[in-house]
Amino acid sequence: MNGIDKIISKINDDSAARCAFIIDKAQKECDEIIAKAKADGEKFEAELIENAEKNAASVIAMANSGAAQISRQNLLAARVNLISDTLAKLLNRMKNLPEDEYFSALIKLSSENAMSGRCTAKLSSDDNKRIPDGFGDKLAAALKEKGAECVLSADPAGIGSGILLIYGDIEVNCSFDALIEEKSDYLKAKIGEILFQAVT
């Protein structure tokens, strides 16, 4: 092998070695890039999964909260309706007491709410048609003990049931509707305790 062939051979060997070095270095860099990309991808995937789980948990919590609120609202509405129905039945029962009990209740109600002085008592138009004998005298006697001089009027009061006591410009509304309304909060609380004590 002459000198030129040796030089060419050396150049080829050096070029081959240089190419091998460059290829090897490039391969290593490529492997590093792939490994980093894979690691980044796994990290990103993990973050995506974590965020998705957090979002899912948040959505489930909100759904549960919403469902619980709706359940509470429905329960409250049911309780309110049940209490209102009970009050309506109580009022209806009071209005439909047997005649002797009904008019005795009117006397007791009048006595409990009477003031001293002259008064006129009025009943509803329906009650005026069924006043028992001696009711006016019994009412007057009961109210006299409270310091009231009471006269039963034949003119009907604009009430559905119960009795109206009129002291000049002052009206004492002893209708059953007014009584239920006045005691509404107390009655609702007591009915609520009775109806829902097993639940609470």
Coordinates of C-alpha atoms in Angstrom, one line a residue:
M1 CA 0.0 0.0 0.0
N2 CA 1.5 3.3 -1.1
G3 CA 1.4 6.6 0.8
I4 CA -1.8 7.9 -0.8
D5 CA -3.7 4.7 -0.1
K6 CA -2.6 4.8 3.5
I7 CA -3.8 8.4 3.8
I8 CA -7.2 7.6 2.2
S9 CA -7.5 4.5 4.4
K10 CA -6.7 6.6 7.5
I11 CA -9.3 9.3 6.4
N12 CA -11.9 6.5 5.9
D13 CA -11.1 5.0 9.3
D14 CA -11.2 8.4 11.0
S15 CA -14.5 9.3 9.2
A16 CA -16.0 6.0 10.2
A17 CA -15.0 6.4 13.8
R18 CA -16.2 10.0 13.8
C19 CA -19.6 8.9 12.2
A20 CA -19.9 6.1 14.8
F21 CA -19.2 8.6 17.6
I22 CA -21.7 11.1 16.2
I23 CA -24.3 8.4 15.7
D24 CA -23.7 7.0 19.2
K25 CA -24.0 10.5 20.7
A26 CA -27.1 11.2 18.7
Q27 CA -28.6 7.9 19.8
K28 CA -27.9 8.7 23.4
E29 CA -29.4 12.1 23.1
C30 CA -32.4 10.6 21.3
D31 CA -32.8 8.0 24.1
E32 CA -32.6 10.8 26.7
I33 CA -35.2 12.9 24.9
I34 CA -37.5 9.8 24.6
A35 CA -37.0 8.9 28.3
K36 CA -37.7 12.6 29.3
A37 CA -40.7 12.7 27.0
K38 CA -42.0 9.5 28.5
A39 CA -41.4 10.7 32.0
D40 CA -43.1 14.0 31.3
G41 CA -45.9 12.2 29.6
E42 CA -46.4 9.9 32.6
K43 CA -46.3 12.9 34.9
F44 CA -48.8 14.8 32.7
E45 CA -51.0 11.7 32.6
A46 CA -50.8 11.3 36.3
E47 CA -51.8 15.0 36.7
L48 CA -54.7 14.6 34.3
I49 CA -55.9 11.5 36.2
E50 CA -55.5 13.3 39.5
N51 CA -57.4 16.4 38.2
A52 CA -60.1 14.2 36.7
E53 CA -60.5 12.4 40.0
K54 CA -60.7 15.7 41.9
N55 CA -63.2 17.1 39.4
A56 CA -65.2 13.9 39.6
A57 CA -65.2 14.0 43.4
S58 CA -66.3 17.6 43.4
V59 CA -69.1 16.9 41.0
I60 CA -70.2 13.9 43.1
A61 CA -70.0 16.1 46.3
M62 CA -72.1 18.8 44.7
A63 CA -74.6 16.3 43.4
N64 CA -74.9 14.7 46.9
S65 CA -75.2 18.1 48.5
G66 CA -77.9 19.1 46.0
A67 CA -79.7 15.8 46.5
A68 CA -79.5 16.3 50.3
Q69 CA -80.9 19.8 50.0
I70 CA -83.7 18.7 47.8
S71 CA -84.5 15.9 50.2
R72 CA -84.5 18.4 53.1
Q73 CA -86.8 20.7 51.2
N74 CA -89.2 17.9 50.3
L75 CA -89.2 16.7 53.9
L76 CA -89.9 20.3 55.1
A77 CA -92.7 20.8 52.6
A78 CA -94.2 17.4 53.6
R79 CA -94.0 18.4 57.3
V80 CA -95.6 21.9 56.6
N81 CA -98.4 20.3 54.5
L82 CA -99.0 17.7 57.2
I83 CA -99.1 20.3 60.0
S84 CA -101.4 22.5 57.8
D85 CA -103.7 19.5 57.2
T86 CA -103.8 18.7 60.9
L87 CA -104.7 22.3 61.8
A88 CA -107.5 22.2 59.1
K89 CA -108.8 19.0 60.6
L90 CA -108.7 20.4 64.1
L91 CA -110.6 23.5 62.9
N92 CA -113.2 21.3 61.2
R93 CA -113.6 19.2 64.2
M94 CA -114.1 22.2 66.4
K95 CA -116.7 23.5 64.0
N96 CA -118.5 20.2 64.0
L97 CA -118.7 19.4 67.7
P98 CA -122.0 18.1 69.0
E99 CA -124.3 21.0 69.6
D100 CA -124.1 21.0 73.4
E101 CA -120.3 20.8 73.4
Y102 CA -120.1 23.4 70.7
F103 CA -122.1 26.1 72.6
S104 CA -120.5 25.2 75.9
A105 CA -117.1 25.8 74.1
L106 CA -118.4 29.2 73.0
I107 CA -119.3 30.2 76.6
K108 CA -115.9 29.0 77.8
L109 CA -114.1 30.8 75.0
S110 CA -116.1 34.0 75.7
S111 CA -115.3 33.8 79.4
E112 CA -111.6 33.4 78.8
N113 CA -111.5 36.4 76.5
A114 CA -114.0 38.7 78.2
M115 CA -113.3 42.2 79.4
S116 CA -115.2 44.2 82.0
G117 CA -117.9 46.5 80.7
R118 CA -120.9 46.3 78.5
C119 CA -120.7 44.0 75.5
T120 CA -122.7 42.6 72.7
A121 CA -122.2 39.0 71.6
K122 CA -122.7 37.9 68.0
L123 CA -122.7 34.5 66.5
S124 CA -122.4 33.4 62.9
S125 CA -125.5 33.3 60.8
D126 CA -125.4 29.4 60.8
D127 CA -125.0 29.3 64.6
N128 CA -127.9 31.8 65.0
K129 CA -130.2 29.3 63.5
R130 CA -129.4 26.6 66.0
I131 CA -128.9 28.5 69.3
P132 CA -130.1 26.2 72.1
D133 CA -132.6 27.4 74.7
G134 CA -131.0 29.3 77.6
F135 CA -127.7 29.9 75.8
G136 CA -128.0 33.7 76.1
D137 CA -128.6 33.5 79.8
K138 CA -125.7 31.1 80.4
L139 CA -123.4 33.3 78.4
A140 CA -124.5 36.4 80.3
A141 CA -124.0 34.6 83.6
A142 CA -120.5 33.4 82.7
L143 CA -119.4 36.8 81.5
K144 CA -120.9 38.5 84.5
E145 CA -118.3 36.7 86.6
K146 CA -115.6 38.5 84.5
G147 CA -117.2 41.9 85.1
A148 CA -118.9 42.1 81.7
E149 CA -122.6 42.8 81.1
C150 CA -123.3 40.8 77.9
V151 CA -126.3 40.8 75.6
L152 CA -126.7 38.3 72.8
S153 CA -127.5 40.0 69.6
A154 CA -129.8 38.4 66.9
D155 CA -127.7 40.1 64.2
P156 CA -125.1 37.7 62.8
A157 CA -121.4 38.3 62.9
G158 CA -119.3 38.0 59.7
I159 CA -117.5 34.9 61.0
G160 CA -117.7 31.2 60.1
S161 CA -117.9 29.9 63.6
G162 CA -117.3 30.9 67.2
I163 CA -118.4 34.1 68.8
L164 CA -117.7 37.9 68.5
L165 CA -117.7 40.1 71.6
I166 CA -118.2 43.8 70.9
Y167 CA -117.2 46.4 73.5
G168 CA -118.1 49.7 71.8
D169 CA -115.4 50.2 69.2
I170 CA -113.4 47.2 70.4
E171 CA -114.1 43.7 68.9
V172 CA -112.8 40.6 70.6
N173 CA -112.8 38.0 67.9
C174 CA -113.4 34.6 69.4
S175 CA -114.0 32.8 66.2
F176 CA -112.4 29.4 65.8
D177 CA -110.5 30.6 62.8
A178 CA -109.1 33.5 64.7
L179 CA -108.2 31.2 67.7
I180 CA -106.4 28.8 65.3
E181 CA -104.6 31.7 63.7
E182 CA -103.6 33.3 67.0
K183 CA -102.2 30.0 68.4
S184 CA -100.9 29.0 65.0
D185 CA -97.2 29.1 65.8
Y186 CA -97.7 27.3 69.1
L187 CA -100.0 24.7 67.6
K188 CA -97.6 24.1 64.7
A189 CA -94.7 23.6 67.1
K190 CA -96.7 21.2 69.3
I191 CA -98.1 19.2 66.3
G192 CA -94.6 19.1 64.9
E193 CA -93.3 17.6 68.1
I194 CA -96.1 15.0 68.2
L195 CA -95.9 14.0 64.5
F196 CA -92.1 14.0 64.1
Q197 CA -90.7 13.0 67.5
A198 CA -90.0 9.5 66.1
V199 CA -88.1 11.0 63.2
T200 CA -86.0 13.4 65.2

